[in-house]
Coordinates of C-alpha atoms and ligand atoms in Angstrom, one line a residue:
X175 CA 0.0 0.0 0.0
X176 CA 1.4 3.3 -1.0
X177 CA 0.8 6.1 1.5
X178 CA 1.8 9.5 0.2
X179 CA 4.0 11.9 2.2
X180 CA 2.5 14.1 4.8
X181 CA 0.7 16.9 3.1
X182 CA 1.7 19.1 6.0
X183 CA 5.5 18.7 5.7
X184 CA 7.0 22.2 6.0
X185 CA 8.6 21.8 2.5
X186 CA 9.6 18.8 0.5
X187 CA 13.2 19.8 1.1
X188 CA 12.9 19.5 4.8
X189 CA 11.2 16.1 5.0
X190 CA 13.6 15.1 7.7
X191 CA 12.1 17.6 10.2
X192 CA 9.1 15.4 10.8
X193 CA 10.0 12.1 9.2
X194 CA 9.4 8.6 10.7
X195 CA 12.6 6.8 9.9
X196 CA 12.9 3.0 9.9
X197 CA 16.3 1.7 10.9
X198 CA 17.0 -1.3 8.7
X199 CA 19.8 -3.5 9.9
X200 CA 20.4 -5.2 6.7
X201 CA 22.0 -8.5 7.8
X202 CA 19.0 -9.2 10.1
X203 CA 16.1 -7.8 8.1
X204 CA 15.3 -10.3 5.3
X205 CA 17.4 -12.9 3.5
X206 CA 16.7 -13.1 -0.2
X207 CA 19.1 -15.8 -1.3
X208 CA 18.9 -18.3 1.6
X209 CA 22.5 -18.0 3.0
X210 CA 21.1 -17.0 6.5
X211 CA 22.2 -13.3 6.1
X212 CA 19.8 -10.5 5.2
X213 CA 20.5 -8.7 1.9
X214 CA 19.3 -6.1 -0.5
X215 CA 17.2 -8.5 -2.4
X216 CA 15.3 -9.3 0.8
X217 CA 15.0 -5.6 1.7
X218 CA 13.6 -4.8 -1.8
X219 CA 11.0 -7.5 -1.5
X220 CA 9.8 -6.1 1.7
X221 CA 9.5 -2.4 0.6
X222 CA 5.7 -2.8 0.4
X223 CA 5.7 -3.9 4.1
X224 CA 7.6 -0.7 5.0
X225 CA 5.3 1.5 2.9
X226 CA 2.3 -0.1 4.6
X227 CA 3.9 0.5 8.0
X228 CA 3.8 4.2 7.2
X229 CA 7.4 5.3 7.4
X230 CA 9.0 8.1 5.4
X231 CA 12.6 7.0 5.2
X232 CA 14.9 4.0 5.7
X233 CA 18.3 4.2 7.4
X234 CA 20.5 1.4 6.2
X235 CA 23.3 0.2 8.5
X236 CA 26.6 -0.2 6.5
X237 CA 26.2 -2.2 3.3
X238 CA 29.7 -1.8 1.9
X239 CA 32.4 -4.4 1.3
X240 CA 33.8 -5.3 4.7
X241 CA 35.7 -8.0 6.4
X242 CA 32.9 -7.7 9.1
X243 CA 35.3 -7.2 12.0
X244 CA 32.4 -5.0 13.4
X245 CA 29.4 -6.1 11.4
X246 CA 30.2 -3.7 8.5
X247 CA 31.4 -0.7 10.5
X248 CA 34.8 -1.6 9.1
X249 CA 34.6 -0.5 5.5
X250 CA 37.1 -1.7 2.9
X251 CA 35.4 0.2 -0.1
X252 CA 33.1 3.1 0.5
X253 CA 31.8 3.1 -3.1
X254 CA 30.4 -0.4 -3.4
X255 CA 28.2 -3.1 -1.8
X256 CA 29.4 -6.2 0.0
X257 CA 28.7 -9.3 -2.1
X258 CA 26.9 -10.9 0.9
X259 CA 24.4 -8.1 0.6
X260 CA 24.3 -7.7 -3.2
X261 CA 25.7 -5.4 -5.8
X262 CA 25.8 -1.7 -6.6
X263 CA 23.1 -2.3 -9.2
X264 CA 20.9 -3.8 -6.4
X265 CA 21.5 -0.7 -4.4
X266 CA 20.5 1.6 -7.3
X267 CA 17.4 -0.5 -7.9
X268 CA 16.5 -0.4 -4.2
X269 CA 16.9 3.4 -4.1
X270 CA 14.7 3.8 -7.2
X271 CA 12.0 1.4 -5.9
X272 CA 12.0 3.0 -2.4
X273 CA 11.5 6.4 -4.0
X274 CA 8.6 5.0 -6.1
X275 CA 7.0 4.1 -2.8
X276 CA 7.6 7.6 -1.4
X277 CA 10.4 6.4 0.9
X278 CA 13.7 8.2 1.2
X279 CA 17.0 6.4 1.8
X280 CA 19.6 7.3 4.4
X281 CA 22.9 5.4 4.4
X282 CA 25.6 5.0 7.1
X283 CA 29.0 6.6 6.5
X284 CA 31.8 5.7 8.8
X285 CA 34.4 8.5 8.8
X286 CA 36.2 7.9 12.1
X287 CA 37.8 4.7 11.0
X288 CA 38.6 2.4 8.1
X289 CA 39.1 -1.3 7.7
X290 CA 42.5 -3.0 7.9
X291 CA 41.6 -4.3 4.4
X292 CA 41.0 -0.9 2.9
X293 CA 43.5 -0.2 0.1
X294 CA 44.8 2.9 1.9
X295 CA 45.7 0.8 5.0
X296 CA 47.3 -1.9 2.9
X297 CA 49.3 0.8 1.2
X298 CA 50.3 2.3 4.5
X299 CA 51.6 -1.0 5.8
X300 CA 53.7 -1.5 2.7
X301 CA 55.0 2.1 2.6
X302 CA 56.6 2.0 6.0
X303 CA 57.2 4.6 8.8
X304 CA 57.2 8.3 7.9
X305 CA 55.4 7.7 4.6
X306 CA 52.6 9.9 3.3
X307 CA 50.5 6.7 3.2
X308 CA 50.9 6.2 6.9
X309 CA 49.9 9.8 7.6
X310 CA 46.3 9.1 6.6
X311 CA 46.1 7.0 9.8
X312 CA 47.7 7.3 13.3
X313 CA 51.0 5.3 13.1
X314 CA 53.5 5.9 15.9
X315 CA 56.5 4.2 17.4
X316 CA 55.9 2.4 20.6
X317 CA 57.2 3.3 24.1
X318 CA 59.6 1.2 26.1
X319 CA 63.2 0.3 25.3
X320 CA 62.4 -1.4 22.0
X321 CA 59.0 0.1 21.2
X322 CA 57.2 -2.8 22.8
X323 CA 54.7 -0.7 24.7
X324 CA 51.7 1.2 23.0
X325 CA 52.3 4.9 22.3
X326 CA 49.8 5.9 25.0
X327 CA 47.3 4.6 27.4
X328 CA 44.1 4.9 25.3
X329 CA 41.7 2.0 25.6
X330 CA 39.5 0.7 22.8
X331 CA 35.8 1.4 23.3
X332 CA 35.4 -2.4 22.6
X333 CA 37.9 -3.3 25.4
X334 CA 41.7 -3.8 25.4
X335 CA 44.3 -1.3 24.2
X336 CA 43.4 1.1 21.4
X337 CA 46.8 0.3 19.7
X338 CA 48.0 -2.7 17.6
X339 CA 51.6 -3.2 16.6
X340 CA 52.4 -4.0 13.0
X341 CA 55.1 -6.1 11.5
X342 CA 57.2 -4.1 9.0
X343 CA 58.1 -5.2 5.5
X344 CA 61.4 -6.6 6.8
X345 CA 59.6 -8.9 9.3
X346 CA 60.6 -6.9 12.3
X347 CA 58.1 -5.6 14.9
X348 CA 57.3 -2.1 13.9
X349 CA 55.0 0.9 14.6
X350 CA 51.7 0.8 16.3
X351 CA 48.4 2.1 14.8
X352 CA 45.4 3.6 16.6
X353 CA 42.0 2.0 16.6
X354 CA 39.4 3.4 19.0
X355 CA 37.3 0.3 18.2
X356 CA 38.5 -3.1 17.0
X357 CA 42.0 -3.7 15.6
X358 CA 40.3 -4.2 12.2
X359 CA 39.1 -0.5 12.3
X360 CA 42.2 1.8 12.1
X361 CA 41.3 5.4 12.9
X362 CA 41.8 8.0 10.1
X363 CA 43.9 11.1 10.6
X364 CA 41.6 13.9 9.8
X365 CA 44.5 16.3 9.7
X366 CA 45.2 14.7 6.3
X367 CA 43.9 16.6 3.3
X368 CA 43.6 13.3 1.5
X369 CA 41.1 12.0 4.1
X370 CA 39.0 15.2 3.9
X371 CA 38.9 15.1 0.1
X372 CA 38.1 11.4 0.0
X373 CA 35.0 11.7 2.2
X374 CA 33.6 14.7 0.4
X375 CA 33.9 12.7 -2.7
X376 CA 32.2 9.6 -1.1
X377 CA 29.3 11.8 -0.1
X378 CA 28.9 13.1 -3.7
X379 CA 29.1 9.5 -5.0
X380 CA 26.1 8.5 -2.9
X381 CA 24.1 11.7 -3.2
X382 CA 24.5 11.5 -7.0
X383 CA 23.0 8.0 -6.9
X384 CA 19.9 9.4 -5.2
X385 CA 20.6 8.8 -1.5
X386 CA 18.6 11.3 0.5
X387 CA 20.6 11.3 3.8
X388 CA 23.8 10.3 5.6
X389 CA 24.0 9.0 9.1
X390 CA 27.5 9.8 10.4
X391 CA 29.0 7.1 12.6
X392 CA 30.9 8.1 15.8
X393 CA 30.6 11.7 14.7
X394 CA 32.3 13.3 17.7
X395 CA 35.4 11.1 17.6
X396 CA 37.1 12.1 14.3
X397 CA 39.6 14.7 15.5
X398 CA 42.5 13.8 17.8
X399 CA 45.1 15.8 19.7
X400 CA 48.1 15.2 17.5
X401 CA 50.3 15.0 20.6
X402 CA 48.4 11.9 21.6
X403 CA 48.6 12.5 25.3
X404 CA 47.7 9.9 27.9
X405 CA 44.1 10.2 29.2
X406 CA 43.4 10.3 32.9
X407 CA 39.8 9.2 32.4
X408 CA 38.6 12.4 34.1
X409 CA 38.6 14.7 31.1
X410 CA 35.0 15.6 30.0
X411 CA 34.3 15.4 26.3
X412 CA 35.2 18.8 24.7
X413 CA 38.2 20.8 23.5
X414 CA 40.5 19.5 26.3
X415 CA 39.7 15.8 25.6
X416 CA 42.3 14.2 23.3
X417 CA 39.7 12.5 21.0
X418 CA 36.1 13.2 21.9
X419 CA 34.2 16.3 20.8
X420 CA 37.2 18.4 19.9
X421 CA 36.4 21.8 18.3
X422 CA 38.1 21.1 15.0
X423 CA 35.5 18.4 14.2
X424 CA 33.1 21.2 13.2
X425 CA 35.1 22.3 10.2
X426 CA 34.6 18.8 8.8
X427 CA 30.8 19.0 9.1
X428 CA 30.6 22.5 7.7
X429 CA 32.3 21.2 4.6
X430 CA 30.0 18.2 4.5
X431 CA 27.0 20.5 4.8
X432 CA 28.2 22.5 1.8
X433 CA 28.4 19.2 -0.1
X434 CA 24.9 18.2 1.0
X435 CA 23.6 21.6 -0.1
X436 CA 24.8 21.1 -3.6
X437 CA 21.8 18.7 -3.9
X438 CA 18.1 19.2 -3.1
X439 CA 16.6 17.9 0.1
X440 CA 19.5 16.0 1.5
X441 CA 20.2 15.6 5.2
X442 CA 23.0 14.7 7.6
X443 CA 22.4 13.1 11.0
X444 CA 25.2 12.7 13.5
X445 CA 25.7 9.9 15.9
X446 CA 26.8 12.1 18.8
X447 CA 26.8 10.7 22.3
X448 CA 27.4 13.7 24.5
X449 CA 26.0 14.4 27.9
X450 CA 26.3 18.2 27.6
X451 CA 23.4 19.7 25.7
X452 CA 25.3 22.9 24.9
X453 CA 28.1 20.9 23.3
X454 CA 25.6 18.7 21.4
X455 CA 23.9 21.8 20.1
X456 CA 27.1 22.9 18.3
X457 CA 26.7 20.0 15.8
X458 CA 23.3 21.1 14.5
X459 CA 21.9 24.2 12.9
X460 CA 22.7 26.5 9.9
X461 CA 25.8 25.4 8.1
X462 CA 26.3 22.2 10.0
X463 CA 24.4 18.9 10.5
X464 CA 20.6 18.9 10.1
X465 CA 20.0 16.7 13.1
X466 CA 21.7 14.5 15.7
X467 CA 20.4 11.4 17.5
X468 CA 18.7 11.9 20.8
X469 CA 20.5 9.4 23.0
X470 CA 19.5 11.0 26.4
X471 CA 15.9 10.0 25.5
X472 CA 16.9 6.5 24.7
X473 CA 18.9 6.1 27.9
X474 CA 16.3 7.7 30.1
X475 CA 14.4 5.5 32.6
X476 CA 10.7 4.9 32.3
X477 CA 10.0 7.8 34.8
X478 CA 7.7 10.7 34.1
X479 CA 9.9 13.5 35.7
X480 CA 13.1 12.2 34.0
X481 CA 11.4 11.9 30.6
X482 CA 9.9 15.4 31.0
X483 CA 13.3 16.8 31.6
X484 CA 14.9 15.1 28.6
X485 CA 12.0 16.2 26.4
X486 CA 12.3 19.8 27.5
X487 CA 16.1 19.8 27.0
X488 CA 15.7 18.2 23.6
X489 CA 13.2 20.8 22.4
X490 CA 15.4 23.6 23.6
X491 CA 18.4 22.3 21.5
X492 CA 19.2 25.1 19.1
X493 CA 16.6 25.4 16.4
X494 CA 17.3 21.9 15.1
X495 CA 14.4 19.5 14.8
X496 CA 14.2 17.0 17.6
X497 CA 14.8 13.3 17.0
X498 CA 13.2 10.6 19.1
X499 CA 14.9 7.3 19.4
X500 CA 13.9 4.4 21.7
X501 CA 16.4 1.8 20.4
X502 CA 19.0 0.9 17.8
X503 CA 21.4 -1.9 17.0
X504 CA 23.8 -1.0 19.8
X505 CA 21.5 -1.0 22.8
X506 CA 19.2 -3.5 24.5
X507 CA 15.7 -3.7 23.0
X508 CA 13.2 -1.5 24.7
X509 CA 10.8 -4.3 25.7
X510 CA 13.6 -5.8 27.8
X511 CA 14.8 -2.5 29.2
X512 CA 11.4 -1.4 30.4
X513 CA 10.7 -4.9 31.9
X514 CA 13.6 -4.7 34.3
X515 CA 13.6 -3.2 37.8
X516 CA 16.0 -0.6 36.6
X517 CA 14.6 0.8 33.4
X518 CA 17.6 3.1 32.5
X519 CA 20.3 2.1 30.0
X520 CA 23.9 2.9 29.3
X521 CA 26.3 1.3 26.9
X522 CA 29.0 0.9 29.5
X523 CA 26.9 -0.9 32.0
X524 CA 25.4 -3.6 29.8
X525 CA 26.6 -6.5 32.1
X526 CA 24.8 -5.0 35.0
X527 CA 21.5 -4.6 33.1
X528 CA 21.8 -8.1 31.7
X529 CA 22.0 -9.5 35.2
X530 CA 18.6 -8.0 36.2
X531 CA 15.4 -10.1 35.8
X532 CA 13.1 -9.1 32.9
X533 CA 9.3 -9.1 33.1
X534 CA 8.4 -9.2 29.4
X535 CA 4.7 -8.6 29.8
X536 CA 5.4 -5.4 31.8
X537 CA 8.2 -4.4 29.4
X538 CA 5.8 -4.9 26.4
X539 CA 3.1 -2.8 28.1
X540 CA 5.5 0.0 28.7
X541 CA 7.0 -0.2 25.3
X542 CA 3.5 0.3 23.8
X543 CA 3.0 3.3 26.0
X544 CA 6.4 4.6 25.2
X545 CA 5.7 4.2 21.4
X546 CA 2.7 6.5 21.7
X547 CA 4.4 9.0 23.9
X548 CA 7.3 9.1 21.4
X549 CA 5.3 9.4 18.3
X550 CA 3.3 12.2 19.7
X551 CA 6.4 14.4 20.2
X552 CA 7.3 17.1 17.6
X553 CA 10.2 16.2 15.4
X554 CA 11.4 13.1 13.6
X555 CA 11.1 9.6 15.1
X556 CA 13.3 6.5 14.5
X557 CA 11.9 3.0 14.6
X558 CA 14.5 0.2 14.9
X559 CA 13.5 -2.8 13.0
X560 CA 11.6 -5.3 15.2
X561 CA 10.5 -2.5 17.6
X562 CA 7.2 -2.5 15.7
X563 CA 6.9 -6.2 16.5
X564 CA 7.7 -5.9 20.2
X565 CA 10.8 -8.1 19.9
X566 CA 12.8 -8.4 23.1
X567 CA 16.6 -8.5 23.7
X568 CA 17.7 -12.1 23.2
X569 CA 20.0 -12.5 26.2
X570 CA 20.6 -16.3 26.0
X571 CA 22.5 -16.6 22.7
X572 CA 24.9 -19.5 23.2
X573 CA 28.4 -18.1 23.7
X574 CA 29.9 -19.9 20.7
X575 CA 27.4 -18.2 18.4
X576 CA 28.1 -14.6 19.6
X577 CA 29.5 -12.4 16.9
X578 CA 29.9 -9.0 18.4
X579 CA 33.6 -8.0 18.9
X580 CA 32.7 -6.6 22.2
X581 CA 32.1 -10.1 23.6
X582 CA 35.5 -11.3 22.5
X583 CA 37.5 -8.2 23.4
X584 CA 36.1 -8.1 26.9
X585 CA 36.7 -11.8 27.3
X586 CA 33.0 -12.4 27.8
X587 CA 32.6 -9.8 30.5
X588 CA 30.3 -7.8 28.3
X589 CA 27.7 -9.8 26.3
X590 CA 27.7 -7.2 23.5
X591 CA 25.0 -6.3 21.1
X592 CA 24.0 -9.5 19.3
X593 CA 20.8 -9.7 21.3
X594 CA 19.3 -6.7 19.6
X595 CA 20.4 -8.0 16.1
X596 CA 18.6 -11.3 15.9
X597 CA 17.0 -11.8 12.4
X598 CA 13.4 -10.7 12.1
X599 CA 10.5 -13.2 12.3
X600 CA 8.2 -12.7 9.3
X601 CA 5.9 -15.7 9.1
X602 CA 5.5 -19.4 10.0
X603 CA 5.7 -21.2 13.3
X604 CA 9.3 -22.1 13.6
X605 CA 12.7 -20.6 12.7
X606 CA 13.7 -19.1 10.3
X607 CA 10.2 -17.7 10.5
X608 CA 10.3 -16.6 6.8
X609 CA 13.5 -14.6 7.4
X610 CA 15.1 -16.9 4.8
X611 CA 13.2 -18.5 1.9
X612 CA 11.9 -22.1 2.2
X613 CA 14.7 -24.6 1.7
X614 CA 17.4 -22.1 2.6
X615 CA 20.9 -23.5 2.7
X616 CA 21.8 -22.0 6.0
X617 CA 20.1 -21.1 9.3
X618 CA 19.8 -17.4 10.3
X619 CA 23.2 -16.0 11.3
X620 CA 21.9 -15.7 14.9
X621 CA 19.3 -18.1 16.4
X622 CA 15.8 -16.8 16.8
X623 CA 13.8 -17.6 20.0
X624 CA 11.0 -20.1 19.2
X625 CA 8.6 -17.9 21.2
X626 CA 8.8 -15.4 18.3
X627 CA 6.3 -17.5 16.5
X628 CA 3.7 -15.1 18.1
X629 CA 5.6 -12.0 17.0
X630 CA 6.0 -12.6 13.3
X631 CA 4.7 -10.0 10.9
X632 CA 2.1 -12.5 9.7
X633 CA 0.9 -13.3 13.2
X634 CA 0.7 -9.6 14.2
X635 CA -1.0 -8.6 11.0
X636 CA -3.7 -11.1 11.8
X637 CA -4.1 -10.3 15.5
X638 CA -6.0 -7.2 16.4
X639 CA -4.3 -5.3 19.2
X640 CA -0.7 -6.3 18.3
X641 CA 2.3 -4.1 18.5
X642 CA 2.3 -3.9 14.7
X643 CA -1.2 -2.7 14.6
X644 CA -0.4 0.0 17.2
X645 CA 2.6 1.2 15.2
X646 CA 0.7 1.3 11.9
X647 CA -2.2 3.2 13.5
X648 CA 0.1 5.7 15.3
X649 CA 2.3 6.3 12.3
X650 CA -0.8 6.9 10.2
X651 CA -2.3 9.4 12.6
X652 CA 1.0 11.1 13.1
X653 CA 1.3 11.6 9.4
X654 CA -2.2 12.6 8.5
X655 CA -3.8 14.3 11.5
X656 CA -3.0 18.0 11.0
X657 CA -2.6 18.5 14.8
X658 CA 0.7 16.7 14.6
X659 CA 2.1 18.9 11.8
X660 CA 3.5 21.9 13.8
X661 CA 6.5 22.1 16.0
X662 CA 4.7 23.2 19.2
X663 CA 4.1 21.1 22.3
X664 CA 2.0 22.6 25.1
X665 CA 2.5 20.9 28.5
X666 CA -0.5 20.6 30.8
X667 CA -0.2 20.5 34.6
X668 CA -0.7 16.9 35.6
X669 CA -0.3 14.7 38.7
X670 CA 3.0 13.2 39.6
X671 CA 3.7 10.2 37.3
X672 CA 1.5 11.5 34.5
X673 CA 2.8 13.3 31.4
X674 CA 0.2 15.4 29.5
X675 CA 0.7 17.7 26.5
X676 CA -1.2 19.1 23.6
X677 CA -0.3 19.0 20.0
X678 CA -1.9 21.3 17.5
X679 CA -4.7 23.9 17.9
X680 CA -4.5 27.1 16.0
X681 CA -3.5 25.4 12.8
X682 CA -0.9 23.2 14.4
X683 CA 1.1 26.1 15.8
X684 CA 0.1 25.5 19.4
X685 CA -2.6 27.0 21.5
X686 CA -2.7 29.0 24.7
X687 CA -2.8 26.7 27.7
X688 CA 0.8 26.3 29.0
X689 CA 0.5 25.6 32.7
X690 CA -3.2 24.8 32.6
X691 CA -4.5 21.6 34.0
X692 CA -4.5 18.4 31.9
X693 CA -8.2 18.1 32.8
X694 CA -8.9 21.5 31.2
X695 CA -10.4 21.7 27.7
X696 CA -10.3 25.5 27.2
X697 CA -8.6 27.0 24.2
X698 CA -9.8 27.8 20.7
X699 CA -9.9 25.0 18.1
X700 CA -9.2 21.4 18.6
X701 CA -6.0 19.6 19.5
X702 CA -4.7 16.2 20.3
X703 CA -3.8 15.6 23.9
X704 CA -1.3 12.9 24.7
X705 CA -1.7 11.5 28.2
X706 CA 0.9 9.0 29.5
X707 CA 0.3 7.4 32.8
X708 CA 3.7 6.2 34.3
X709 CA 2.3 6.1 37.8
X710 CA 1.2 3.0 39.7
X711 CA -2.5 3.8 39.8
X712 CA -5.2 4.4 37.2
X713 CA -6.0 8.1 36.5
X714 CA -9.1 9.8 35.1
X715 CA -9.1 11.2 31.6
X716 CA -9.9 14.8 30.7
X717 CA -13.2 15.5 28.8
X718 CA -12.5 14.5 25.2
X719 CA -14.4 14.3 21.9
X720 CA -12.7 11.0 21.0
X721 CA -10.0 8.5 22.0
X722 CA -7.9 8.4 18.8
X723 CA -5.6 5.7 20.0
X724 CA -4.6 4.0 23.3
X725 CA -1.7 1.7 24.0
X726 CA -3.9 -0.6 26.1
X727 CA -7.5 -1.0 27.1
X728 CA -9.0 1.8 29.1
X729 CA -10.5 0.6 32.3
X730 CA -14.0 2.0 32.9
X731 CA -12.9 5.3 31.4
X732 CA -9.7 5.4 33.4
X733 CA -6.2 5.3 32.0
X734 CA -4.4 2.3 33.6
X735 CA -0.8 2.4 34.7
X736 CA 1.8 2.2 31.9
X737 CA -0.7 3.3 29.3
X738 CA -0.8 6.2 26.9
X739 CA -3.8 7.6 25.1
X740 CA -4.2 10.2 22.3
X741 CA -7.3 12.2 22.8
X742 CA -9.1 14.6 20.6
X743 CA -9.9 17.7 22.7
X744 CA -12.4 20.3 21.4
Ligands
LIG2290 C1 28.5 3.2 16.3 C2 27.8 2.1 15.6 O1 26.4 2.3 15.8 C3 28.3 0.8 16.2 O2 27.5 -0.3 15.8 C4 29.7 0.6 15.8 O3 30.2 -0.6 16.4 C5 30.6 1.8 16.2 N1 30.0 3.1 15.9 C6 31.9 1.8 15.5 O4 31.8 2.1 14.2
LIG2291 CA1 21.3 -13.5 2.0

């Protein structure tokens, strides 16, 4: 089913301000050729599903040739497609078909690091110390009497030292190179003019093929202090930090914005994990990135006051449109997070969170309520594949099947991210649940829980009240109801544990009523009121003309705990 773009979008060129964007993790979405790994043929075949879901754009995780040291975030050729996923012709066809469905395409670009199989890195190894080829990366002699110690004390974000020593052409132990992630991901030196030129050219390569947006991986890490000083661990991100959020990174994004502006309607979104909203704001706005991911929202516990604060801080972020993100391929799935006694999340405490018990029924109920809260907020919204099915984090993957380098590099201390990357269930009653075609040669690359037979797209399409029905209905209302079109959100005074705000009124531009009670109906025109009950007791509902959508059954006119409703107020 083809659903046209929102008639109320501010202009076709700024579709990204309000878009619903589906994150498609290609190796786990749909397998077209039966090798157990998702691919572009599988994604193309499911474009009608995505159009019917009601999304405006797809963000593809990396699809380039890669040795897969980090599931494709180690790119050996930025201008092609990994044979496991398909060909460049498949990508061209996919972009064209998506556009015919009214769906934009965002791709992932990884500028912080390369692959140890990239031709530049191979050249650098061969060229030896002091060469121009090595200057595109961070090669340094080691410390210690014979260079046997790494050049500094930096640690890899995936565990272990951030340096690996190479063997020089003569067979002797040689220099070390920097990799903030796995050893297969050597960091680029952004002081090199070659690196700058190369990436601007890569952006043009994909924009010219019709790609509508670029998601920038690890966007705050690119620039390093060339003196490569030791870190104490106490430096906050910012100009004094040797590799996080340094000021010179902004000149890169100003140049990238100029490239994006050579084309119509293209956008840049940065993956920027920064606790300080003022520092984050520097990445967006005129002349720089169009948006950044909202990770404080994702990490926030299921708590009304904490969410209110994050929402307010997000909306105050420069004049960039907000993005709302509940999950992605790096974090635990939202159903599991909200089913734990501690509903917060942070990447560096995954082992702690995985040790907590999970109440899946409670987590699902809250995830439904969170979906409606999230989709009522002004800005763009990201849906990570499987979120619309209510999939949970698979925490019991057998150790020998785990693929995430985090698992190996922490010697099993951190289970890593495989549990959020398990292939999607499409149909049928047993694995591979239609992920691979009948008679496939290989099982899915990670095992699917047998309980997912109830969470397949087919099962949820048939069952009224499923998570999939909720997402479809919410995305549709969010797109077509004019109250959702503006940028204004008007909070209503509400009891502790209840979040209540209005969208719309006065042609979508907001209405008087800030500070008024959530039970109040006053104000000209109609609006949509979102009421989310995060408290432990049912609450009454304000007088309303209609319940547009609710995340769970209303109980005798009351809004039960962990439930959100969208009400038409007149
Ligand atoms: C962030 C990506 O989302 C993650 O999956 C990847 O491992 C790191 N950046 C390194 O590229
Ligand atoms: Ca495949």
